Short mmCIF file of C-alpha atoms and ligand atoms in Angstrom, two decimals:
data_model
loop_
_atom_site.label_atom_id
_atom_site.label_comp_id
_atom_site.label_asym_id
_atom_site.label_seq_id
_atom_site.Cartn_x
_atom_site.Cartn_y
_atom_site.Cartn_z
CA MET A 1 0.00 0.00 0.00
CA SER A 2 1.22 3.47 -0.69
CA ASP A 3 1.27 5.87 2.22
CA ALA A 4 0.81 9.55 1.36
CA SER A 5 2.97 10.72 4.25
CA ARG A 6 6.01 8.75 3.08
CA PRO A 7 8.54 10.14 0.62
CA ALA A 8 7.83 9.26 -3.02
CA ILE A 9 11.47 8.22 -3.41
CA GLU A 10 13.43 6.73 -0.55
CA MET A 11 16.85 5.08 -0.30
CA THR A 12 18.37 3.96 2.97
CA GLY A 13 21.92 2.68 3.36
CA VAL A 14 22.14 1.56 -0.26
CA GLU A 15 25.34 -0.16 -1.26
CA LYS A 16 26.26 -1.35 -4.73
CA ARG A 17 29.54 -2.82 -5.82
CA PHE A 18 30.77 -3.61 -9.34
CA GLY A 19 33.76 -5.89 -8.91
CA ALA A 20 36.29 -3.88 -6.94
CA THR A 21 34.39 -0.60 -7.40
CA GLU A 22 32.07 0.52 -4.62
CA ALA A 23 29.69 2.62 -6.70
CA LEU A 24 27.31 3.26 -3.77
CA ARG A 25 28.54 3.23 -0.20
CA GLY A 26 25.49 3.64 2.00
CA LEU A 27 23.54 6.25 0.06
CA ASP A 28 20.52 7.77 1.83
CA LEU A 29 17.94 10.02 0.27
CA ALA A 30 14.29 10.89 0.73
CA VAL A 31 12.26 12.88 -1.78
CA PRO A 32 8.82 14.10 -0.66
CA ALA A 33 6.03 13.61 -3.20
CA GLY A 34 5.63 16.51 -5.60
CA THR A 35 9.14 17.89 -5.07
CA VAL A 36 12.29 17.95 -7.18
CA CYS A 37 15.51 16.45 -5.81
CA GLY A 38 18.83 17.30 -7.40
CA LEU A 39 21.50 14.62 -7.05
CA LEU A 40 24.65 16.70 -7.53
CA GLY A 41 28.09 15.21 -7.96
CA PRO A 42 31.13 14.84 -10.20
CA ASN A 43 31.75 12.09 -12.73
CA GLY A 44 31.95 8.70 -11.07
CA ALA A 45 30.18 9.80 -7.86
CA GLY A 46 27.52 7.11 -8.28
CA LYS A 47 24.63 9.18 -9.68
CA THR A 48 23.75 6.89 -12.57
CA THR A 49 24.04 3.82 -10.35
CA ALA A 50 21.61 5.43 -7.89
CA VAL A 51 19.14 6.13 -10.69
CA ARG A 52 19.50 2.60 -12.05
CA VAL A 53 18.83 1.14 -8.61
CA LEU A 54 15.78 3.40 -8.16
CA ALA A 55 14.50 2.45 -11.61
CA THR A 56 14.92 -1.27 -10.75
CA LEU A 57 17.49 -1.79 -13.52
CA VAL A 58 20.10 -2.85 -10.99
CA ALA A 59 19.53 -4.57 -7.64
CA PRO A 60 21.25 -3.06 -4.59
CA ASP A 61 23.66 -5.26 -2.59
CA ARG A 62 22.36 -3.78 0.63
CA GLY A 63 19.86 -1.23 1.89
CA THR A 64 16.23 -0.48 1.16
CA VAL A 65 14.71 1.31 -1.81
CA ARG A 66 11.12 2.48 -2.05
CA VAL A 67 9.59 4.28 -5.00
CA ALA A 68 5.99 5.47 -5.25
CA GLY A 69 5.08 3.36 -2.23
CA HIS A 70 6.60 0.12 -3.50
CA ASP A 71 9.69 -1.80 -2.52
CA ALA A 72 11.97 -1.60 -5.56
CA VAL A 73 13.40 -5.07 -5.00
CA ARG A 74 10.31 -7.05 -4.04
CA ASN A 75 7.81 -5.14 -6.18
CA ALA A 76 9.93 -4.05 -9.11
CA GLU A 77 7.04 -4.42 -11.55
CA GLU A 78 4.86 -1.94 -9.60
CA VAL A 79 7.75 0.49 -9.39
CA ARG A 80 8.32 0.27 -13.15
CA ARG A 81 4.69 1.11 -13.78
CA ALA A 82 4.97 4.26 -11.64
CA ILE A 83 8.15 5.75 -13.10
CA GLY A 84 9.54 7.44 -16.17
CA LEU A 85 13.25 7.43 -16.95
CA ALA A 86 15.28 9.56 -19.33
CA GLY A 87 19.01 9.15 -19.58
CA GLN A 88 21.98 11.01 -20.91
CA HIS A 89 21.88 8.98 -24.10
CA ALA A 90 18.56 9.25 -25.85
CA ALA A 91 16.96 5.92 -26.73
CA LEU A 92 15.24 6.98 -29.92
CA ASP A 93 14.77 5.46 -33.36
CA GLU A 94 16.60 7.80 -35.73
CA GLY A 95 14.89 6.56 -38.85
CA ILE A 96 11.32 7.52 -37.93
CA THR A 97 9.65 10.77 -36.91
CA GLY A 98 9.46 12.12 -33.37
CA ARG A 99 5.73 11.49 -33.39
CA ASP A 100 6.19 7.87 -34.44
CA ASN A 101 8.79 7.41 -31.70
CA LEU A 102 6.28 8.57 -29.08
CA HIS A 103 3.61 6.40 -30.63
CA LEU A 104 5.93 3.41 -30.43
CA PHE A 105 6.71 4.14 -26.78
CA GLY A 106 2.99 4.26 -26.06
CA ARG A 107 2.45 0.91 -27.75
CA LEU A 108 5.39 -0.59 -25.85
CA HIS A 109 3.71 0.58 -22.68
CA ARG A 110 0.52 -1.14 -23.77
CA LEU A 111 -1.54 1.87 -24.74
CA GLY A 112 -4.07 1.08 -27.47
CA ALA A 113 -3.17 2.30 -30.98
CA ARG A 114 -5.60 5.19 -30.81
CA ARG A 115 -4.67 6.26 -27.28
CA ALA A 116 -0.96 6.06 -28.17
CA ARG A 117 -1.54 8.42 -31.13
CA GLU A 118 -3.52 10.84 -28.98
CA ARG A 119 -0.88 10.82 -26.25
CA ALA A 120 1.90 11.48 -28.79
CA ASP A 121 -0.04 14.45 -30.17
CA GLU A 122 -0.81 15.79 -26.69
CA LEU A 123 2.80 15.66 -25.56
CA LEU A 124 4.24 17.19 -28.74
CA THR A 125 1.78 20.07 -28.56
CA ARG A 126 2.23 20.63 -24.84
CA PHE A 127 6.01 20.78 -25.09
CA GLY A 128 6.24 22.84 -28.28
CA LEU A 129 7.40 20.08 -30.60
CA ALA A 130 4.27 19.73 -32.71
CA GLU A 131 6.00 20.72 -35.97
CA ALA A 132 9.29 19.01 -35.27
CA GLY A 133 7.26 15.91 -34.45
CA ASP A 134 6.76 15.19 -38.13
CA ARG A 135 10.44 15.26 -39.00
CA LEU A 136 12.79 12.30 -38.86
CA VAL A 137 14.68 12.18 -35.56
CA ARG A 138 17.88 11.90 -37.64
CA THR A 139 17.44 15.60 -38.51
CA TYR A 140 17.08 16.73 -34.87
CA SER A 141 19.62 18.77 -32.95
CA GLY A 142 21.11 17.30 -29.77
CA GLY A 143 18.81 19.47 -27.67
CA MET A 144 15.68 18.35 -29.53
CA ARG A 145 16.63 14.69 -29.19
CA ARG A 146 17.08 15.11 -25.46
CA ARG A 147 13.72 16.84 -25.15
CA LEU A 148 11.97 14.18 -27.19
CA ASP A 149 13.59 11.49 -25.04
CA LEU A 150 12.39 13.27 -21.91
CA ILE A 151 8.90 13.59 -23.34
CA ALA A 152 8.91 9.91 -24.28
CA SER A 153 9.37 9.11 -20.59
CA LEU A 154 6.06 10.92 -19.94
CA VAL A 155 3.93 8.78 -22.25
CA THR A 156 2.44 6.86 -19.34
CA SER A 157 2.04 10.01 -17.16
CA PRO A 158 4.31 8.62 -14.43
CA PRO A 159 4.01 10.25 -10.98
CA VAL A 160 7.76 9.75 -10.44
CA LEU A 161 10.37 10.75 -12.98
CA PHE A 162 14.12 10.08 -13.07
CA LEU A 163 16.32 12.26 -15.26
CA ASP A 164 19.98 11.30 -15.49
CA GLU A 165 22.06 14.35 -16.45
CA PRO A 166 19.30 15.73 -18.68
CA THR A 167 21.35 18.70 -19.91
CA THR A 168 24.97 17.49 -19.96
CA GLY A 169 26.55 18.46 -23.26
CA LEU A 170 23.70 20.71 -24.36
CA ASP A 171 24.05 24.30 -25.50
CA PRO A 172 22.68 27.00 -23.14
CA ARG A 173 19.42 27.47 -25.04
CA SER A 174 18.58 23.77 -25.12
CA ARG A 175 19.45 23.62 -21.45
CA LEU A 176 16.91 26.36 -20.71
CA GLU A 177 14.25 24.46 -22.69
CA ILE A 178 14.86 21.32 -20.65
CA TRP A 179 14.71 23.37 -17.45
CA ASP A 180 11.34 24.79 -18.49
CA THR A 181 10.06 21.29 -19.19
CA VAL A 182 11.19 20.03 -15.79
CA LYS A 183 9.64 23.03 -14.07
CA GLU A 184 6.36 22.47 -15.84
CA LEU A 185 6.32 18.82 -14.78
CA ALA A 186 7.16 19.76 -11.20
CA ASP A 187 4.39 22.36 -11.16
CA GLY A 188 2.04 19.62 -12.31
CA GLY A 189 2.92 17.57 -9.22
CA THR A 190 5.38 15.06 -10.68
CA THR A 191 8.08 13.96 -8.23
CA VAL A 192 11.41 14.38 -10.02
CA LEU A 193 14.86 13.13 -9.18
CA LEU A 194 17.48 14.54 -11.52
CA THR A 195 21.21 14.07 -11.51
CA THR A 196 23.56 16.82 -12.53
CA GLN A 197 27.13 18.03 -12.43
CA TYR A 198 26.01 21.65 -12.43
CA LEU A 199 25.28 23.46 -9.19
CA GLU A 200 23.40 26.09 -11.16
CA GLU A 201 21.05 23.47 -12.58
CA ALA A 202 20.33 21.92 -9.19
CA ASP A 203 19.88 25.43 -7.81
CA ARG A 204 17.33 26.39 -10.48
CA LEU A 205 15.28 23.22 -10.40
CA ALA A 206 15.59 21.42 -7.10
CA ASP A 207 13.71 21.88 -3.84
CA ASP A 208 16.47 19.87 -2.18
CA ILE A 209 19.98 19.01 -3.22
CA VAL A 210 21.86 15.87 -2.24
CA VAL A 211 25.59 16.23 -2.89
CA VAL A 212 27.12 12.83 -3.65
CA ASP A 213 30.76 11.90 -3.61
CA HIS A 214 32.25 8.42 -3.72
CA GLY A 215 28.85 6.78 -3.48
CA ALA A 216 27.54 8.58 -0.40
CA ALA A 217 25.73 11.81 0.43
CA ILE A 218 28.11 14.42 1.82
CA ALA A 219 25.50 17.16 2.19
CA THR A 220 21.73 17.47 1.96
CA GLY A 221 19.54 20.54 2.01
CA PRO A 222 17.73 23.24 0.04
CA PRO A 223 19.86 25.09 -2.56
CA ASP A 224 19.93 28.34 -0.57
CA ARG A 225 21.38 26.61 2.48
CA LEU A 226 23.95 24.88 0.35
CA LYS A 227 25.02 28.13 -1.29
CA GLU A 228 25.11 29.89 2.07
CA ALA A 229 27.30 27.16 3.42
CA ILE A 230 29.67 27.45 0.49
CA GLY A 231 29.82 31.17 0.12
CA SER A 232 30.83 32.76 -3.13
CA GLN A 233 33.96 34.01 -4.78
CA VAL A 234 34.69 37.71 -4.53
CA SER A 235 37.39 39.25 -6.67
CA VAL A 236 38.67 42.80 -6.81
CA THR A 237 40.81 44.07 -9.66
CA LEU A 238 42.94 47.12 -8.99
CA ALA A 239 44.26 49.99 -11.06
CA ASN A 240 47.33 50.26 -8.87
CA PRO A 241 49.24 47.03 -8.00
CA GLU A 242 50.74 48.71 -4.93
CA GLN A 243 47.35 48.41 -3.27
CA LEU A 244 47.14 44.61 -3.60
CA ALA A 245 48.29 43.96 -0.03
CA ALA A 246 45.87 46.48 1.49
CA THR A 247 43.05 44.97 -0.57
CA ALA A 248 43.91 41.48 0.64
CA VAL A 249 43.66 42.70 4.23
CA VAL A 250 40.24 44.25 3.63
CA LEU A 251 38.90 41.15 1.84
CA SER A 252 40.16 38.73 4.48
CA ALA A 253 38.75 40.84 7.29
CA LEU A 254 35.38 41.20 5.62
CA THR A 255 34.90 37.59 4.57
CA GLY A 256 36.96 35.58 7.00
CA GLY A 257 38.47 33.77 4.01
CA ASP A 258 42.05 33.50 2.79
CA ALA A 259 42.67 36.18 0.16
CA GLN A 260 44.72 35.10 -2.87
CA VAL A 261 46.75 37.73 -4.66
CA ASP A 262 47.40 37.47 -8.40
CA VAL A 263 50.01 40.11 -9.14
CA ALA A 264 49.98 39.68 -12.92
CA GLU A 265 46.20 40.15 -13.08
CA ARG A 266 46.24 42.83 -10.33
CA THR A 267 43.46 40.84 -8.72
CA VAL A 268 42.69 39.74 -5.18
CA THR A 269 40.29 36.82 -4.81
CA VAL A 270 38.66 35.30 -1.78
CA LEU A 271 36.17 32.51 -1.24
CA THR A 272 33.77 33.70 1.44
CA VAL A 273 33.57 31.33 4.37
CA PRO A 274 30.32 29.54 5.25
CA GLY A 275 27.70 31.72 6.85
CA VAL A 276 29.27 35.03 5.87
CA SER A 277 27.52 36.80 3.06
CA VAL A 278 29.36 39.68 1.49
CA LEU A 279 27.23 42.58 0.47
CA LEU A 280 28.68 44.50 -2.41
CA PRO A 281 27.96 47.96 -0.95
CA SER A 282 29.80 47.20 2.30
CA LEU A 283 32.74 45.81 0.32
CA VAL A 284 32.95 48.96 -1.77
CA ARG A 285 32.68 51.10 1.38
CA GLU A 286 35.49 49.19 3.12
CA LEU A 287 37.77 49.45 0.10
CA ASP A 288 37.03 53.15 -0.09
CA GLY A 289 37.85 53.54 3.60
CA ALA A 290 41.21 51.86 3.01
CA GLY A 291 41.93 54.23 0.13
CA VAL A 292 41.83 51.42 -2.43
CA LEU A 293 40.79 52.28 -5.95
CA ALA A 294 39.05 49.25 -7.44
CA GLU A 295 38.82 48.90 -11.20
CA ASP A 296 36.40 46.01 -10.97
CA VAL A 297 34.57 44.14 -8.21
CA ALA A 298 32.96 40.81 -9.04
CA VAL A 299 31.01 38.29 -7.00
CA ARG A 300 30.81 34.89 -8.69
CA ALA A 301 28.21 32.29 -7.76
CA PRO A 302 29.70 29.08 -6.39
CA SER A 303 30.42 26.19 -8.74
CA LEU A 304 30.51 22.44 -8.14
CA ASP A 305 34.25 22.83 -7.50
CA ASP A 306 33.51 25.35 -4.76
CA VAL A 307 30.95 22.93 -3.28
CA PHE A 308 33.55 20.21 -3.02
CA LEU A 309 36.19 22.54 -1.72
CA ALA A 310 33.83 23.78 1.00
CA LEU A 311 32.45 20.35 1.93
CA THR A 312 35.52 18.19 1.74
CA GLY A 313 38.31 20.73 2.02
CA ALA A 314 39.78 19.21 -1.11
CA ALA A 315 39.57 19.80 -4.82
CA ARG A 316 37.26 17.19 -6.26
CA GLU A 317 39.82 15.23 -8.27
CA SER A 318 41.63 14.45 -5.04
CA ALA A 319 38.55 14.57 -2.83
CA ALA A 320 39.59 11.86 -0.42
CA GLY A 321 38.07 14.02 2.30
CA SER A 322 35.56 13.32 4.97
CA GLN A 323 32.69 10.99 4.19
CA GLU A 324 30.68 12.46 7.04
CA SER A 325 27.38 13.88 5.99
CA ALA A 326 26.75 17.53 6.71
CA ASP A 327 23.11 18.21 7.40
CA LEU A 328 22.82 21.69 5.98
CA GLY A 329 19.29 21.91 7.27
CA ARG A 330 20.66 21.92 10.80
CA ALA A 331 24.03 23.48 10.19
CA ALA A 332 22.60 26.77 8.96
N1 ADP B 1 28.29 -1.67 -14.78
C1 ADP B 1 29.41 -1.26 -14.16
N2 ADP B 1 30.49 -2.04 -14.09
C2 ADP B 1 31.62 -1.63 -13.46
N3 ADP B 1 31.75 -0.44 -12.87
C3 ADP B 1 30.70 0.40 -12.91
C4 ADP B 1 29.49 0.05 -13.57
N4 ADP B 1 28.62 1.08 -13.45
C5 ADP B 1 29.28 2.04 -12.75
N5 ADP B 1 30.52 1.65 -12.44
C6 ADP B 1 31.50 2.41 -11.65
O1 ADP B 1 30.85 2.88 -10.49
C7 ADP B 1 31.25 4.22 -10.20
C8 ADP B 1 30.04 5.12 -10.21
O2 ADP B 1 29.58 5.23 -11.55
P1 ADP B 1 28.28 6.04 -11.97
O3 ADP B 1 27.15 5.63 -11.11
O4 ADP B 1 28.12 5.87 -13.43
O5 ADP B 1 28.71 7.54 -11.60
P2 ADP B 1 28.14 8.93 -12.17
O6 ADP B 1 26.87 8.66 -12.86
O7 ADP B 1 28.01 9.81 -10.96
O8 ADP B 1 29.21 9.45 -13.10
C9 ADP B 1 32.30 4.58 -11.23
O9 ADP B 1 33.56 4.32 -10.67
C10 ADP B 1 31.99 3.65 -12.38
O10 ADP B 1 33.15 3.40 -13.13
MG1 MG B 2 26.25 9.15 -14.79
#
C-alpha cells in the first residue's frame, strides 16, 4: 500500500559494488512527493548507479529502496509502472519521426493504438514540438533529441520521474528548454529526481539538493542553504598594484576567508567562508575607507568545485576528504 505521508522516493543505506568498485557506499535520500531532488556530484560519484537502482534496472547489494510506495526489489514491476526514466543517451529510433517514436513508446507501454496516437499528439503540442514531431529524428539537434527522449518518458504520465544528467553536453538554449520542461512537470505535481554536475542546474530546479561523492551523500539541504554554506567568490581588480596587499587585508577581514593575490592580473580573490555573506555595498565602502581604488569588483556564484572545496576541504579530483554527511538543514 502506498502511504501519502512517506517520501515518493526513498533510499536507505544503499550499497552497490561492481567488482572492486564501490559505486554506492550507504547512500541515503528521501524525496517528498511533488518535489524535485537534485543529485549533484562529479563524474563517477555514483549518480547513474543510484538512478539505475531506483529504476529497478540494478539490484542493490544492501539497503532499502522504495519508490511510489513500493519496494523496488520485491515489487519491481509496480515500481516500473509508476516511473519514467530519461538518460543522458537518448533511446530513440533515428529513422522515424518524433511522433512515431512517441507512438511506439505508447504501444510498448501497452496503450491502445488510438490512445498512443492521442498521447503522442498531446505531448508534442504541450512541449512545443508539434511541428518538429513530423520530421525524422535523424534531422534533430542534440537538444531536440534530449527533449523528445524526456517527453517519451512521460507517455504513461508517471508520478515519479528520473532524469539522469538531462542537460549534460547541451548548449545554453537547449538547457533552458529542458529546465522549463522540468519546471512544468514539477508544477504539475510530478516527483522528479534529476542528476547533474552543475550546481546552477540543481539550484534552479531542485527543492532539495543531495551532494554525492564516492557513493555517499556528503550534504543534503535546500539550494539556498547549500550556497550559504559554500559562500561565493569575490574578486577585486585594482588599477594600482601597490594596493594589492591592502586589498587582501580588507577582503580577508570582511569575509573571514584567505585572500589570494594574483600580481599579474592585479586581482585579489577570496572565497567567502560559510555563513558570511558579502554585500557588495559594504565591500565597496570598506575598500574606499582603506583608500583602495578598485577597477572592478565581481562576485561569482559558487560552482561544483567550490561545493567540493567547501564540503571536503579538497579539490574534487583528489577529494579523499571526509565521508561524514553535513546536514545543511541543521548546520545553517
Ligand atoms: N556496470 C558497471 N560495471 C563496473 N563499474 C561500474 C558500472 N557502473 C558504474 N561503475 C563504476 O561505479 C562508479 C560510479 O559510476 P556512476 O554511477 O556511473 O557515476 P556517475 O553517474 O556519478 O558518473 C564509477 O567508478 C563507475 O566506473
Ligand atoms: Mg552518470
